[in-house]
mmCIF file of C-alpha atoms in Angstrom:
data_model
loop_
_atom_site.group_PDB
_atom_site.id
_atom_site.type_symbol
_atom_site.label_atom_id
_atom_site.label_comp_id
_atom_site.label_asym_id
_atom_site.label_seq_id
_atom_site.Cartn_x
_atom_site.Cartn_y
_atom_site.Cartn_z
ATOM 1 C CA MET E 205 74.777 -9.879 -80.486
ATOM 2 C CA GLN E 206 73.364 -12.608 -81.714
ATOM 3 C CA ARG E 207 75.281 -14.650 -83.342
ATOM 4 C CA TRP E 208 73.092 -17.219 -85.260
ATOM 5 C CA SER E 209 70.001 -16.689 -87.014
ATOM 6 C CA ARG E 210 67.254 -17.767 -89.190
ATOM 7 C CA VAL E 211 67.241 -17.767 -92.892
ATOM 8 C CA ARG E 212 64.122 -17.399 -94.850
ATOM 9 C CA SER E 213 64.559 -19.045 -98.412
ATOM 10 C CA LYS E 214 61.718 -19.986 -100.930
ATOM 11 C CA THR E 215 62.350 -22.923 -102.638
ATOM 12 C CA LYS E 216 59.647 -24.290 -105.105
ATOM 13 C CA GLY E 217 57.073 -21.395 -103.193
ATOM 14 C CA TYR E 218 57.743 -23.212 -99.862
ATOM 15 C CA ASN E 219 58.860 -21.405 -96.909
ATOM 16 C CA PHE E 220 61.782 -22.708 -94.827
ATOM 17 C CA MET E 221 63.344 -21.560 -91.518
ATOM 18 C CA THR E 222 66.315 -22.713 -90.992
ATOM 19 C CA SER E 223 68.792 -23.008 -89.446
ATOM 20 C CA ILE E 224 72.443 -24.935 -88.324
ATOM 21 C CA THR E 225 72.524 -26.285 -84.741
ATOM 22 C CA PRO E 226 75.105 -28.735 -82.949
ATOM 23 C CA PHE E 227 74.121 -31.578 -82.039
ATOM 24 C CA LEU E 228 76.349 -33.232 -79.327
ATOM 25 C CA TRP E 229 75.608 -37.270 -78.837
ATOM 26 C CA PHE E 230 76.895 -38.237 -75.131
ATOM 27 C CA ALA E 231 77.572 -41.312 -74.563
ATOM 28 C CA ASN E 232 75.764 -41.413 -70.449
ATOM 29 C CA ASN E 233 76.124 -37.755 -69.359
ATOM 30 C CA VAL E 234 74.421 -35.321 -71.000
ATOM 31 C CA GLN E 235 73.106 -33.643 -67.491
ATOM 32 C CA GLU E 236 77.111 -33.492 -66.366
ATOM 33 C CA ALA E 237 78.194 -31.656 -69.568
ATOM 34 C CA VAL E 238 75.256 -29.794 -70.225
ATOM 35 C CA ALA E 239 76.108 -28.331 -65.780
ATOM 36 C CA PHE E 240 79.976 -28.686 -66.599
ATOM 37 C CA TYR E 241 79.261 -26.076 -69.567
ATOM 38 C CA LYS E 242 77.232 -24.137 -67.874
ATOM 39 C CA ALA E 243 79.745 -23.543 -64.994
ATOM 40 C CA VAL E 244 82.972 -22.525 -68.144
ATOM 41 C CA PHE E 245 80.364 -20.221 -69.641
ATOM 42 C CA PRO E 246 78.959 -16.985 -67.102
ATOM 43 C CA ASN E 247 75.760 -16.284 -69.892
ATOM 44 C CA ALA E 248 74.734 -20.017 -70.929
ATOM 45 C CA LYS E 249 71.835 -20.200 -71.296
ATOM 46 C CA VAL E 250 69.558 -24.278 -70.997
ATOM 47 C CA GLU E 251 66.092 -24.344 -72.693
ATOM 48 C CA THR E 252 65.729 -27.796 -70.987
ATOM 49 C CA VAL E 253 67.839 -30.731 -70.222
ATOM 50 C CA SER E 254 66.099 -34.366 -69.470
ATOM 51 C CA ASP E 255 67.437 -38.032 -68.659
ATOM 52 C CA LEU E 256 67.702 -38.631 -72.160
ATOM 53 C CA MET E 257 67.749 -35.586 -73.637
ATOM 54 C CA ALA E 258 69.639 -31.419 -73.422
ATOM 55 C CA VAL E 259 68.776 -27.880 -75.005
ATOM 56 C CA PHE E 260 71.264 -25.201 -74.702
ATOM 57 C CA GLU E 261 73.229 -22.132 -75.244
ATOM 58 C CA LEU E 262 77.200 -21.195 -74.991
ATOM 59 C CA GLU E 263 77.667 -17.441 -76.246
ATOM 60 C CA GLY E 264 74.903 -17.702 -78.880
ATOM 61 C CA GLN E 265 75.196 -21.082 -80.027
ATOM 62 C CA ARG E 266 72.306 -22.582 -79.437
ATOM 63 C CA PHE E 267 73.349 -26.780 -78.953
ATOM 64 C CA HIS E 268 71.443 -30.223 -78.353
ATOM 65 C CA ALA E 269 72.533 -32.983 -77.194
ATOM 66 C CA LEU E 270 72.099 -36.783 -76.555
ATOM 67 C CA ASN E 271 72.381 -39.457 -74.245
ATOM 68 C CA GLY E 272 73.074 -41.518 -76.900
ATOM 69 C CA GLY E 273 74.818 -44.404 -75.697
ATOM 70 C CA PRO E 274 78.740 -45.356 -75.761
ATOM 71 C CA GLN E 275 78.985 -46.233 -79.510
ATOM 72 C CA TYR E 276 80.003 -43.553 -80.969
ATOM 73 C CA ARG E 277 82.712 -40.820 -79.388
ATOM 74 C CA PHE E 278 83.627 -36.973 -80.567
ATOM 75 C CA THR E 279 87.100 -36.657 -82.539
ATOM 76 C CA GLU E 280 89.263 -33.440 -83.084
ATOM 77 C CA ALA E 281 87.954 -33.928 -86.349
ATOM 78 C CA VAL E 282 85.215 -30.886 -85.556
ATOM 79 C CA SER E 283 86.535 -28.163 -82.450
ATOM 80 C CA PHE E 284 84.514 -25.255 -80.804
ATOM 81 C CA PHE E 285 86.328 -22.134 -81.800
ATOM 82 C CA ILE E 286 86.558 -20.209 -78.293
ATOM 83 C CA SER E 287 87.624 -16.500 -80.119
ATOM 84 C CA VAL E 288 89.591 -14.157 -76.903
ATOM 85 C CA GLU E 289 91.446 -11.069 -76.914
ATOM 86 C CA THR E 290 93.883 -11.219 -73.370
ATOM 87 C CA GLN E 291 95.517 -13.721 -71.609
ATOM 88 C CA ALA E 292 93.398 -13.806 -68.765
ATOM 89 C CA GLU E 293 90.418 -14.562 -71.044
ATOM 90 C CA VAL E 294 92.689 -17.336 -72.382
ATOM 91 C CA ASP E 295 93.623 -18.694 -69.055
ATOM 92 C CA TYR E 296 90.513 -19.146 -67.836
ATOM 93 C CA PHE E 297 88.478 -20.938 -70.828
ATOM 94 C CA TRP E 298 92.361 -23.534 -71.228
ATOM 95 C CA SER E 299 91.542 -23.863 -67.266
ATOM 96 C CA ARG E 300 88.500 -24.399 -66.940
ATOM 97 C CA LEU E 301 87.879 -27.312 -69.774
ATOM 98 C CA THR E 302 90.593 -28.680 -69.037
ATOM 99 C CA ALA E 303 90.002 -28.962 -65.246
ATOM 100 C CA ASP E 304 88.639 -32.964 -64.059
ATOM 101 C CA GLY E 305 90.443 -34.930 -66.701
ATOM 102 C CA GLY E 306 90.075 -33.004 -69.428
ATOM 103 C CA GLU E 307 93.892 -32.783 -71.871
ATOM 104 C CA GLU E 308 95.392 -30.148 -73.546
ATOM 105 C CA SER E 309 96.724 -30.628 -77.321
ATOM 106 C CA ARG E 310 98.785 -27.960 -78.985
ATOM 107 C CA CYS E 311 98.226 -25.087 -81.071
ATOM 108 C CA GLY E 312 95.497 -24.147 -78.679
ATOM 109 C CA TRP E 313 93.350 -27.024 -79.194
ATOM 110 C CA LEU E 314 91.964 -29.334 -76.254
ATOM 111 C CA LYS E 315 89.551 -31.787 -75.609
ATOM 112 C CA ASP E 316 87.153 -31.381 -72.527
ATOM 113 C CA LYS E 317 86.704 -34.235 -70.175
ATOM 114 C CA PHE E 318 83.553 -35.074 -71.872
ATOM 115 C CA GLY E 319 86.558 -36.260 -75.094
ATOM 116 C CA LEU E 320 85.418 -32.486 -76.603
ATOM 117 C CA SER E 321 87.454 -30.651 -79.231
ATOM 118 C CA TRP E 322 87.963 -26.951 -78.265
ATOM 119 C CA GLN E 323 89.951 -24.240 -79.028
ATOM 120 C CA VAL E 324 90.750 -20.914 -77.634
ATOM 121 C CA ILE E 325 92.821 -18.680 -79.893
ATOM 122 C CA PRO E 326 93.525 -14.705 -79.172
ATOM 123 C CA SER E 327 92.028 -12.756 -81.613
ATOM 124 C CA ALA E 328 96.221 -11.683 -82.100
ATOM 125 C CA LEU E 329 96.874 -15.166 -83.839
ATOM 126 C CA GLY E 330 94.127 -14.496 -86.637
ATOM 127 C CA ARG E 331 96.529 -10.871 -87.154
ATOM 128 C CA TYR E 332 99.634 -11.518 -87.018
ATOM 129 C CA LEU E 333 99.183 -14.440 -89.070
ATOM 130 C CA GLY E 334 97.246 -12.434 -92.039
ATOM 131 C CA ASP E 335 100.203 -10.307 -91.805
ATOM 132 C CA PRO E 336 101.596 -9.513 -95.154
ATOM 133 C CA ASP E 337 104.758 -9.347 -93.604
ATOM 134 C CA ARG E 338 105.173 -13.422 -94.321
ATOM 135 C CA THR E 339 108.839 -12.986 -92.641
ATOM 136 C CA ARG E 340 106.724 -11.904 -89.073
ATOM 137 C CA ALA E 341 103.982 -14.305 -90.134
ATOM 138 C CA ASN E 342 105.531 -17.328 -89.762
ATOM 139 C CA ARG E 343 107.779 -16.504 -87.189
ATOM 140 C CA VAL E 344 105.021 -16.448 -85.478
ATOM 141 C CA MET E 345 103.467 -19.780 -86.759
ATOM 142 C CA GLN E 346 106.678 -21.093 -85.522
ATOM 143 C CA ALA E 347 106.394 -19.601 -81.743
ATOM 144 C CA MET E 348 102.216 -21.160 -82.172
ATOM 145 C CA MET E 349 103.233 -24.617 -83.087
ATOM 146 C CA GLU E 350 105.931 -24.583 -79.647
ATOM 147 C CA MET E 351 102.904 -24.012 -77.656
ATOM 148 C CA ARG E 352 100.383 -25.703 -76.144
ATOM 149 C CA LYS E 353 97.830 -23.211 -74.531
ATOM 150 C CA ILE E 354 98.439 -19.860 -76.453
ATOM 151 C CA ILE E 355 100.569 -17.539 -74.617
ATOM 152 C CA ILE E 356 99.874 -13.799 -76.383
ATOM 153 C CA ALA E 357 103.255 -13.200 -75.271
ATOM 154 C CA ASP E 358 105.374 -15.203 -76.978
ATOM 155 C CA LEU E 359 103.251 -14.473 -79.644
ATOM 156 C CA ASP E 360 103.742 -10.883 -79.754
ATOM 157 C CA ARG E 361 107.520 -11.360 -79.465
ATOM 158 C CA ALA E 362 107.791 -13.844 -81.956
ATOM 159 C CA TYR E 363 106.309 -10.915 -84.078
ATOM 160 C CA ALA E 364 108.461 -8.557 -83.322
ATOM 161 C CA GLY E 365 111.241 -10.097 -83.935
#
């Protein structure tokens, strides 16, 4: 399934091909970063990688990356959301993305060793938080607020009461 598409729009008689692609600024390790993400995401595709730039795809999302120097750093204001179904998937992405100097944060958030923020979130969390029974949803929210890595069984227990 393709997760991105190109949209053709007509503005003042001109046709434009529009796509939105994240552009990542690395200090000086774009090749290392691409190799890391390729190892983490089994379906990753690398289009180009050089000393200066790279173009790659993770789970259908295209990325451009640059060795731009140390003046800009990633912040938590932007994160990439990985939607998973099982605890095994949570554990897989969590352990690999926090490896070699990554940092755990709260509520399913983490930073990888390059400082890029990710959220590893099971679909059950969204279902539970969206439940019209606000008592159940609030119990799940409270349980999640105590977690670093999301533990689905703990969400299930909180939801059940």
